[in-house]
CSV table of C-alpha atoms in Angstrom, one decimal:
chain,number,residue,atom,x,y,z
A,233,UNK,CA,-14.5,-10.2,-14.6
A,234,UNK,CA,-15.9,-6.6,-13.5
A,235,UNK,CA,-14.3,-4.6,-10.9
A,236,UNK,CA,-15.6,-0.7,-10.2
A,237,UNK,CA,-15.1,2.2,-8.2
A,238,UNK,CA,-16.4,5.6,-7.4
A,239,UNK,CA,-15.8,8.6,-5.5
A,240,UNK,CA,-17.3,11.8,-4.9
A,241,UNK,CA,-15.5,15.3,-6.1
A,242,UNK,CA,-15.9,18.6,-5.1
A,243,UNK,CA,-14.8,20.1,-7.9
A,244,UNK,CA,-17.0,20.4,-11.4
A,245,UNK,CA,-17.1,18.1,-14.4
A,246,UNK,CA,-15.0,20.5,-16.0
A,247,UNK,CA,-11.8,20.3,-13.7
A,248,UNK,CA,-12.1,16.4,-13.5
A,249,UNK,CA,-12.2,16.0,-16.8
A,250,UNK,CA,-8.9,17.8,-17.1
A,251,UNK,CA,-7.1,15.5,-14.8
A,252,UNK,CA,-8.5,12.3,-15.7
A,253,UNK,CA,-8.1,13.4,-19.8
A,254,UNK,CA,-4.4,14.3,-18.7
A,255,UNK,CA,-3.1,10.6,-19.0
A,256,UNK,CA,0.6,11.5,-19.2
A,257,UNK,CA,0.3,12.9,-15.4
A,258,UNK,CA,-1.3,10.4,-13.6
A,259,UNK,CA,1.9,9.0,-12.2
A,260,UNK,CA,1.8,12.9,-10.2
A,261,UNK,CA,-1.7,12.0,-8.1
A,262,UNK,CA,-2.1,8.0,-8.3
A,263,UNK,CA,0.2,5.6,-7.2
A,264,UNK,CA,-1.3,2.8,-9.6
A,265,UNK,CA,0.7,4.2,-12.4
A,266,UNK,CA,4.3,4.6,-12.4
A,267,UNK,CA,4.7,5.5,-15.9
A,268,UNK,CA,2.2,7.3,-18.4
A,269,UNK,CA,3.0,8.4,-22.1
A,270,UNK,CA,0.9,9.5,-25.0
A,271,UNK,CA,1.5,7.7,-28.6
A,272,UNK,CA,0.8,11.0,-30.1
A,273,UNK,CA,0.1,14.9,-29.5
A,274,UNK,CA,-2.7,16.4,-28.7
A,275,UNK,CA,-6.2,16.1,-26.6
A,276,UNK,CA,-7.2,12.6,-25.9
A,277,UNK,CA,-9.4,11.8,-28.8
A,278,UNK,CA,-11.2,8.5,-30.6
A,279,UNK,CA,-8.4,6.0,-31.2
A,280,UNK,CA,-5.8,7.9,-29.3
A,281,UNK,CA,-3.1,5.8,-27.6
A,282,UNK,CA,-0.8,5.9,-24.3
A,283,UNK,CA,1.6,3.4,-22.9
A,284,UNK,CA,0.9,2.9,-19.2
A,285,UNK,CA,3.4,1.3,-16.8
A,286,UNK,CA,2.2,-0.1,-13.5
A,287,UNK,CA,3.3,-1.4,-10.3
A,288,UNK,CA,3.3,-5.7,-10.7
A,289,UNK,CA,1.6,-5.3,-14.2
A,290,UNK,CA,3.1,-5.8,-17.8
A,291,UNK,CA,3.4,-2.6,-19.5
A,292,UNK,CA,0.4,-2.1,-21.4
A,293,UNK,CA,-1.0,0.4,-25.0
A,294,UNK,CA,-4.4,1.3,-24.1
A,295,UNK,CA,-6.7,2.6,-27.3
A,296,UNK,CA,-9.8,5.2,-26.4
A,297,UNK,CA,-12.8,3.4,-27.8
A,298,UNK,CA,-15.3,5.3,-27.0
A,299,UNK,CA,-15.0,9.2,-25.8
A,300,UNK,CA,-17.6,12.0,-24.9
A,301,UNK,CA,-15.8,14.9,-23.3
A,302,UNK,CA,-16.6,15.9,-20.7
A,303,UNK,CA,-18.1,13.0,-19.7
A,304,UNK,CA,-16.8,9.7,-20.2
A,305,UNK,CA,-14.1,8.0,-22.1
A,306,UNK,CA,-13.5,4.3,-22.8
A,307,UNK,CA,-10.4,2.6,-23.7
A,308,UNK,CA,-9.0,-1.0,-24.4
A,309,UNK,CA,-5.7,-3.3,-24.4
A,310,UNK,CA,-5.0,-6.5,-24.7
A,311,UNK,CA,-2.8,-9.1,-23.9
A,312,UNK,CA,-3.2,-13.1,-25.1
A,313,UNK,CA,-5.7,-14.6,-23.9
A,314,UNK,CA,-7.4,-11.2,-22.4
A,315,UNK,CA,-9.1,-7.9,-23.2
A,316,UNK,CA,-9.3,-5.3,-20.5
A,317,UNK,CA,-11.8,-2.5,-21.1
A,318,UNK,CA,-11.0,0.9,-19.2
A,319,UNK,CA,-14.5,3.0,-18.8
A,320,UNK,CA,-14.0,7.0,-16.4
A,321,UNK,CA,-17.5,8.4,-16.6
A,322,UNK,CA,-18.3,11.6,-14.4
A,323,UNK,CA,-21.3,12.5,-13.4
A,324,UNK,CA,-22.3,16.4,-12.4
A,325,UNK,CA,-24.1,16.0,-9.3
A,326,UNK,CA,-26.9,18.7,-8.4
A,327,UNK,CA,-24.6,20.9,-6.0
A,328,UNK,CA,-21.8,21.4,-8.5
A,329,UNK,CA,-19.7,18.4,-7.4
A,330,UNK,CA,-19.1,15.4,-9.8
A,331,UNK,CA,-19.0,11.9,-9.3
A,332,UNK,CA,-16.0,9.7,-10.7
A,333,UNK,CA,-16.6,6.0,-11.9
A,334,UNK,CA,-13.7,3.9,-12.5
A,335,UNK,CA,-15.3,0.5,-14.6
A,336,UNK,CA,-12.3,-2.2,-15.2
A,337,UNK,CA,-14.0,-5.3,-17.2
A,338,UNK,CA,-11.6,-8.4,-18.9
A,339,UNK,CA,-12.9,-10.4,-21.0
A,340,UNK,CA,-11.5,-13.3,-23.0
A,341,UNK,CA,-10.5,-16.8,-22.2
A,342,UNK,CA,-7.7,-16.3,-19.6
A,343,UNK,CA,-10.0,-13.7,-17.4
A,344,UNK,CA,-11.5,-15.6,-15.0
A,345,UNK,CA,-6.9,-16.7,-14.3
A,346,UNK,CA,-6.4,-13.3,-14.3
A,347,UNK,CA,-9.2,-12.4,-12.1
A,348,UNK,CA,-8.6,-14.5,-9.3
A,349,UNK,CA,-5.1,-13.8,-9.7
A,350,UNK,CA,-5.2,-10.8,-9.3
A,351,UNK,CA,-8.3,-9.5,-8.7
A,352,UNK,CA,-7.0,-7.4,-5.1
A,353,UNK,CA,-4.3,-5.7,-6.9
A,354,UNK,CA,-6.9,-4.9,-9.8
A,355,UNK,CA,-9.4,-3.3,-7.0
A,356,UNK,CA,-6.5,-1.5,-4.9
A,357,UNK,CA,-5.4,0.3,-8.1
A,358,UNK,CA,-8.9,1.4,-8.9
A,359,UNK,CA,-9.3,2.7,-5.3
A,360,UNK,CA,-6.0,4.5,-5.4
A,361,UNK,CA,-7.3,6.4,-9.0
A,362,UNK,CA,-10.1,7.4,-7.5
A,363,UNK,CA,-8.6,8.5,-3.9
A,364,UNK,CA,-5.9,10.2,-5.9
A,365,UNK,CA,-8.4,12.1,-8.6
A,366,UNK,CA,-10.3,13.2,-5.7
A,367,UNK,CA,-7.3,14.6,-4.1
A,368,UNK,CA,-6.0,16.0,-7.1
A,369,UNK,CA,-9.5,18.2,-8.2
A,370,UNK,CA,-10.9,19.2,-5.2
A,371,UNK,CA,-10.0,22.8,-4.0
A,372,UNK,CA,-6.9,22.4,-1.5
């Protein structure tokens, strides 16, 4: 199952990337996360951890599998039966704005369940990150 999103920002890579690498406060700008804590201090690095809590969803430890600051970070968690992969890539668009993409793909035996299950509430989360990091960058 792949679900994705993306939104357009007026503000630079720069400033996205230091919301969206900010884990612990996405419960301040989307409300798809309730609850957002870092296993360990410091900038969001290769293996780094946080515990996310949302709305209708077990509580979940995602690991960064992949990073490239300031451009795109990757990270996993699983629960039995299914692996959910996490992918934020920005993209610097030509007049100084960025794009946002917001990649959610589960893999696994139970992901086609989970999927139809709930497959809505998995795209209205990723619409609400994206909504909400827009909100959150651009220039007010």
């Amino acid at each position: 199952m792949r679900f994705a999103e993306s939104v357009d920002n007026a503000a630079d890579v720069d400033r996205v990337w230091e919301v969206q690498s900010d884990v612990e406060r996405w419960p301040e700008w989307t409300p798809s996360v309730t609850a957002a804590r870092r296993l360990e201090p410091g900038p969001l690095l290769l293996g780094s951890t946080a515990r996310l809590e949302q709305p209708r969803l077990r509580p979940a430890v995602w690991r960064v599998v992949e990073i490239c600051p300031p451009y795109s970070f990757a990270w996993e968690s699983a629960s039995p039966g299914v692996r959910t992969r996490g992918e934020h890539r920005l993209i610097p668009l030509e007049d100084g704005r960025t794009r946002a993409e917001l990649i959610l793909v589960q893999t696994g035996p139970l992901a086609w369940l989970v999927g139809l299950l709930g497959g809505s509430t998995m795209r209205r989360y990723l619409r609400q990150e994206a909504d909400g990091l827009r909100r959150r960058c651009e220039p007010r």
